[in-house]
Tab-separated table of N, CA and C in Angstrom:
chain	number	residue	atom	x	y	z
A	1	MET	N	-233.322	76.510	97.694
A	1	MET	CA	-233.153	77.648	98.564
A	1	MET	C	-233.563	78.916	97.807
A	2	ASP	N	-234.073	79.900	98.492
A	2	ASP	CA	-234.557	81.115	97.850
A	2	ASP	C	-233.485	81.894	97.106
A	3	GLY	N	-232.236	81.778	97.486
A	3	GLY	CA	-231.163	82.516	96.828
A	3	GLY	C	-230.469	81.755	95.723
A	4	ASP	N	-230.982	80.572	95.369
A	4	ASP	CA	-230.375	79.796	94.284
A	4	ASP	C	-230.820	80.348	92.942
A	5	GLY	N	-229.945	80.207	91.955
A	5	GLY	CA	-230.286	80.664	90.623
A	5	GLY	C	-229.202	80.277	89.633
A	6	ALA	N	-229.205	80.951	88.492
A	6	ALA	CA	-228.235	80.668	87.439
A	6	ALA	C	-227.747	81.979	86.835
A	7	VAL	N	-226.486	81.989	86.458
A	7	VAL	CA	-225.915	83.161	85.799
A	7	VAL	C	-226.631	83.357	84.470
A	8	GLU	N	-227.178	84.549	84.286
A	8	GLU	CA	-227.881	84.874	83.040
A	8	GLU	C	-226.964	85.635	82.084
A	9	THR	N	-226.168	86.540	82.614
A	9	THR	CA	-225.147	87.242	81.851
A	9	THR	C	-224.134	87.775	82.844
A	10	PHE	N	-222.918	88.053	82.379
A	10	PHE	CA	-221.874	88.501	83.306
A	10	PHE	C	-220.793	89.275	82.568
A	11	SER	N	-219.972	89.947	83.344
A	11	SER	CA	-218.825	90.670	82.823
A	11	SER	C	-217.669	90.489	83.789
A	12	VAL	N	-216.479	90.353	83.258
A	12	VAL	CA	-215.281	90.277	84.089
A	12	VAL	C	-214.695	91.685	84.170
A	13	VAL	N	-214.566	92.178	85.386
A	13	VAL	CA	-214.034	93.526	85.627
A	13	VAL	C	-212.532	93.417	85.857
A	14	HIS	N	-211.766	94.137	85.024
A	14	HIS	CA	-210.307	94.119	85.137
A	14	HIS	C	-209.758	95.412	85.727
A	15	ARG	N	-210.588	96.448	85.727
A	15	ARG	CA	-210.163	97.750	86.248
A	15	ARG	C	-211.378	98.454	86.839
A	16	THR	N	-211.212	98.951	88.054
A	16	THR	CA	-212.323	99.636	88.710
A	16	THR	C	-211.805	100.810	89.524
A	17	PHE	N	-212.663	101.787	89.658
A	17	PHE	CA	-212.356	102.933	90.508
A	17	PHE	C	-213.270	102.946	91.727
A	18	ALA	N	-214.073	101.900	91.888
A	18	ALA	CA	-214.992	101.795	93.024
A	18	ALA	C	-214.203	101.491	94.298
A	19	PRO	N	-214.341	102.338	95.322
A	19	PRO	CA	-213.644	102.076	96.578
A	19	PRO	C	-213.995	100.693	97.124
A	20	GLY	N	-212.983	99.983	97.593
A	20	GLY	CA	-213.202	98.668	98.176
A	20	GLY	C	-213.173	97.524	97.175
A	21	PHE	N	-213.054	97.830	95.887
A	21	PHE	CA	-213.060	96.767	94.885
A	21	PHE	C	-211.753	96.662	94.103
A	22	ALA	N	-210.889	97.670	94.175
A	22	ALA	CA	-209.651	97.676	93.393
A	22	ALA	C	-208.776	96.460	93.698
A	23	GLU	N	-208.762	96.027	94.966
A	23	GLU	CA	-207.926	94.878	95.331
A	23	GLU	C	-208.546	93.548	94.900
A	24	ARG	N	-209.740	93.564	94.354
A	24	ARG	CA	-210.425	92.337	93.948
A	24	ARG	C	-210.242	91.986	92.470
A	25	VAL	N	-209.744	92.907	91.674
A	25	VAL	CA	-209.683	92.660	90.230
A	25	VAL	C	-208.725	91.524	89.904
A	26	PRO	N	-209.033	90.711	88.909
A	26	PRO	CA	-210.294	90.702	88.179
A	26	PRO	C	-211.391	90.034	89.005
A	27	TYR	N	-212.625	90.501	88.813
A	27	TYR	CA	-213.772	89.886	89.470
A	27	TYR	C	-214.947	89.861	88.503
A	28	VAL	N	-215.925	89.046	88.838
A	28	VAL	CA	-217.087	88.856	87.964
A	28	VAL	C	-218.306	89.518	88.589
A	29	ILE	N	-218.996	90.318	87.796
A	29	ILE	CA	-220.275	90.910	88.185
A	29	ILE	C	-221.323	90.278	87.267
A	30	ALA	N	-222.456	89.873	87.816
A	30	ALA	CA	-223.402	89.088	87.023
A	30	ALA	C	-224.853	89.389	87.362
A	31	TRP	N	-225.716	89.166	86.373
A	31	TRP	CA	-227.171	89.105	86.583
A	31	TRP	C	-227.480	87.654	86.854
A	32	ILE	N	-228.180	87.408	87.947
A	32	ILE	CA	-228.554	86.048	88.335
A	32	ILE	C	-230.063	85.901	88.221
A	33	ALA	N	-230.521	84.929	87.453
A	33	ALA	CA	-231.944	84.603	87.361
A	33	ALA	C	-232.263	83.692	88.547
A	34	LEU	N	-233.084	84.190	89.470
A	34	LEU	CA	-233.401	83.441	90.688
A	34	LEU	C	-234.483	82.396	90.434
A	35	ASP	N	-234.346	81.261	91.093
A	35	ASP	CA	-235.294	80.155	90.947
A	35	ASP	C	-236.646	80.454	91.581
A	36	VAL	N	-236.664	81.292	92.607
A	36	VAL	CA	-237.859	81.502	93.427
A	36	VAL	C	-239.031	82.083	92.633
A	37	GLN	N	-238.743	82.819	91.540
A	37	GLN	CA	-239.820	83.421	90.760
A	37	GLN	C	-239.345	83.678	89.337
A	38	ALA	N	-240.109	83.281	88.370
A	38	ALA	CA	-239.755	83.515	86.961
A	38	ALA	C	-239.613	85.012	86.709
A	39	GLY	N	-238.564	85.395	86.014
A	39	GLY	CA	-238.336	86.791	85.670
A	39	GLY	C	-237.648	87.610	86.749
A	40	LEU	N	-237.421	87.039	87.935
A	40	LEU	CA	-236.768	87.757	89.024
A	40	LEU	C	-235.255	87.605	88.898
A	41	ARG	N	-234.564	88.742	88.863
A	41	ARG	CA	-233.115	88.732	88.710
A	41	ARG	C	-232.473	89.566	89.810
A	42	MET	N	-231.230	89.227	90.119
A	42	MET	CA	-230.472	89.933	91.135
A	42	MET	C	-229.068	90.159	90.601
A	43	PHE	N	-228.488	91.292	90.939
A	43	PHE	CA	-227.171	91.683	90.466
A	43	PHE	C	-226.167	91.475	91.585
A	44	GLY	N	-225.024	90.859	91.299
A	44	GLY	CA	-224.010	90.672	92.333
A	44	GLY	C	-222.733	90.091	91.783
A	45	ASN	N	-221.732	90.015	92.644
A	45	ASN	CA	-220.453	89.421	92.271
A	45	ASN	C	-220.541	87.906	92.375
A	46	VAL	N	-219.753	87.222	91.564
A	46	VAL	CA	-219.630	85.768	91.670
A	46	VAL	C	-218.276	85.499	92.320
A	47	LEU	N	-218.301	84.925	93.505
A	47	LEU	CA	-217.104	84.646	94.292
A	47	LEU	C	-216.840	83.142	94.342
A	48	GLY	N	-215.653	82.784	94.787
A	48	GLY	CA	-215.351	81.387	95.043
A	48	GLY	C	-214.982	80.572	93.818
A	49	THR	N	-214.728	81.241	92.698
A	49	THR	CA	-214.297	80.547	91.490
A	49	THR	C	-213.536	81.537	90.617
A	50	ALA	N	-212.663	81.039	89.790
A	50	ALA	CA	-211.895	81.901	88.895
A	50	ALA	C	-212.817	82.520	87.846
A	51	PRO	N	-212.553	83.763	87.436
A	51	PRO	CA	-213.399	84.406	86.433
A	51	PRO	C	-213.572	83.579	85.155
A	52	ASP	N	-212.540	82.851	84.742
A	52	ASP	CA	-212.667	82.064	83.509
A	52	ASP	C	-213.483	80.787	83.681
A	53	GLU	N	-213.908	80.496	84.914
A	53	GLU	CA	-214.776	79.346	85.179
A	53	GLU	C	-216.261	79.722	85.175
A	54	VAL	N	-216.551	81.025	85.218
A	54	VAL	CA	-217.943	81.484	85.225
A	54	VAL	C	-218.489	81.384	83.802
A	55	HIS	N	-219.724	80.922	83.681
A	55	HIS	CA	-220.357	80.801	82.369
A	55	HIS	C	-221.865	80.966	82.526
A	56	ILE	N	-222.519	81.317	81.430
A	56	ILE	CA	-223.973	81.437	81.435
A	56	ILE	C	-224.562	80.070	81.765
A	57	GLY	N	-225.482	80.073	82.695
A	57	GLY	CA	-226.094	78.824	83.141
A	57	GLY	C	-225.466	78.257	84.405
A	58	LEU	N	-224.331	78.808	84.859
A	58	LEU	CA	-223.684	78.329	86.077
A	58	LEU	C	-224.654	78.445	87.249
A	59	ARG	N	-224.855	77.360	87.975
A	59	ARG	CA	-225.739	77.351	89.143
A	59	ARG	C	-225.021	78.001	90.315
A	60	VAL	N	-225.697	78.947	90.971
A	60	VAL	CA	-225.108	79.687	92.082
A	60	VAL	C	-226.097	79.804	93.236
A	61	GLU	N	-225.551	80.172	94.408
A	61	GLU	CA	-226.365	80.432	95.586
A	61	GLU	C	-225.923	81.765	96.180
A	62	VAL	N	-226.855	82.449	96.832
A	62	VAL	CA	-226.560	83.764	97.387
A	62	VAL	C	-225.779	83.647	98.696
A	63	LEU	N	-224.928	84.611	98.924
A	63	LEU	CA	-224.284	84.808	100.210
A	63	LEU	C	-224.172	86.317	100.399
A	64	PHE	N	-224.089	86.767	101.610
A	64	PHE	CA	-224.054	88.196	101.876
A	64	PHE	C	-222.716	88.565	102.485
A	65	GLU	N	-222.224	89.743	102.084
A	65	GLU	CA	-220.917	90.204	102.523
A	65	GLU	C	-221.036	91.659	102.984
A	66	GLU	N	-220.370	91.963	104.068
A	66	GLU	CA	-220.305	93.330	104.568
A	66	GLU	C	-219.096	94.000	103.910
A	67	ILE	N	-219.339	95.084	103.192
A	67	ILE	CA	-218.269	95.827	102.532
A	67	ILE	C	-218.314	97.262	103.048
A	68	GLU	N	-217.195	97.707	103.599
A	68	GLU	CA	-217.130	99.061	104.148
A	68	GLU	C	-217.514	100.090	103.093
A	69	GLY	N	-218.408	100.971	103.449
A	69	GLY	CA	-218.866	102.015	102.543
A	69	GLY	C	-220.084	101.620	101.720
A	70	TYR	N	-220.409	100.307	101.689
A	70	TYR	CA	-221.545	99.827	100.906
A	70	TYR	C	-222.598	99.139	101.757
A	71	GLY	N	-222.198	98.651	102.930
A	71	GLY	CA	-223.115	97.890	103.765
A	71	GLY	C	-223.091	96.420	103.398
A	72	THR	N	-224.197	95.752	103.622
A	72	THR	CA	-224.310	94.330	103.312
A	72	THR	C	-224.767	94.184	101.860
A	73	VAL	N	-223.991	93.466	101.072
A	73	VAL	CA	-224.299	93.313	99.651
A	73	VAL	C	-224.459	91.835	99.301
A	74	PRO	N	-225.333	91.541	98.334
A	74	PRO	CA	-225.479	90.156	97.893
A	74	PRO	C	-224.360	89.784	96.932
A	75	ASN	N	-223.848	88.604	97.110
A	75	ASN	CA	-222.899	88.000	96.190
A	75	ASN	C	-223.371	86.576	95.935
A	76	PHE	N	-222.703	85.908	95.050
A	76	PHE	CA	-223.074	84.536	94.713
A	76	PHE	C	-221.837	83.675	94.627
A	77	ARG	N	-222.018	82.382	94.855
A	77	ARG	CA	-220.931	81.415	94.694
A	77	ARG	C	-221.518	80.200	93.988
A	78	PRO	N	-220.690	79.471	93.272
A	78	PRO	CA	-221.186	78.269	92.607
A	78	PRO	C	-221.769	77.282	93.611
A	79	VAL	N	-222.847	76.635	93.224
A	79	VAL	CA	-223.456	75.603	94.061
A	79	VAL	C	-222.588	74.356	93.949
A	80	ARG	N	-222.242	73.829	95.077
A	80	ARG	CA	-221.434	72.595	95.079
A	80	ARG	C	-222.373	71.421	94.899
A	81	GLU	N	-222.042	70.583	93.949
A	81	GLU	CA	-222.872	69.411	93.704
A	81	GLU	C	-222.621	68.380	94.783
A	82	GLU	N	-223.701	67.809	95.296
A	82	GLU	CA	-223.578	66.791	96.332
A	82	GLU	C	-223.321	65.439	95.699
A	83	CYS	N	-222.462	64.659	96.341
A	83	CYS	CA	-222.108	63.324	95.827
A	83	CYS	C	-223.201	62.336	96.078
């Protein structure tokens, strides 16, 4: 899928003053290296997993979320492995 990729680097945010994000702490913000093109990266939150489960190389897929005051923003969640 075009939004699939891997975590290239990330940070766990424990304190924020950004409106709409204070209730989310701690959360992970990450650079994602997208599969669709070498060198193409996207910045977004990693959702759907605990911050201590995120690691460099984690396979993720894009999802979009509407956040008041920001509009539609890209986020990522771990790719579920198929059995």
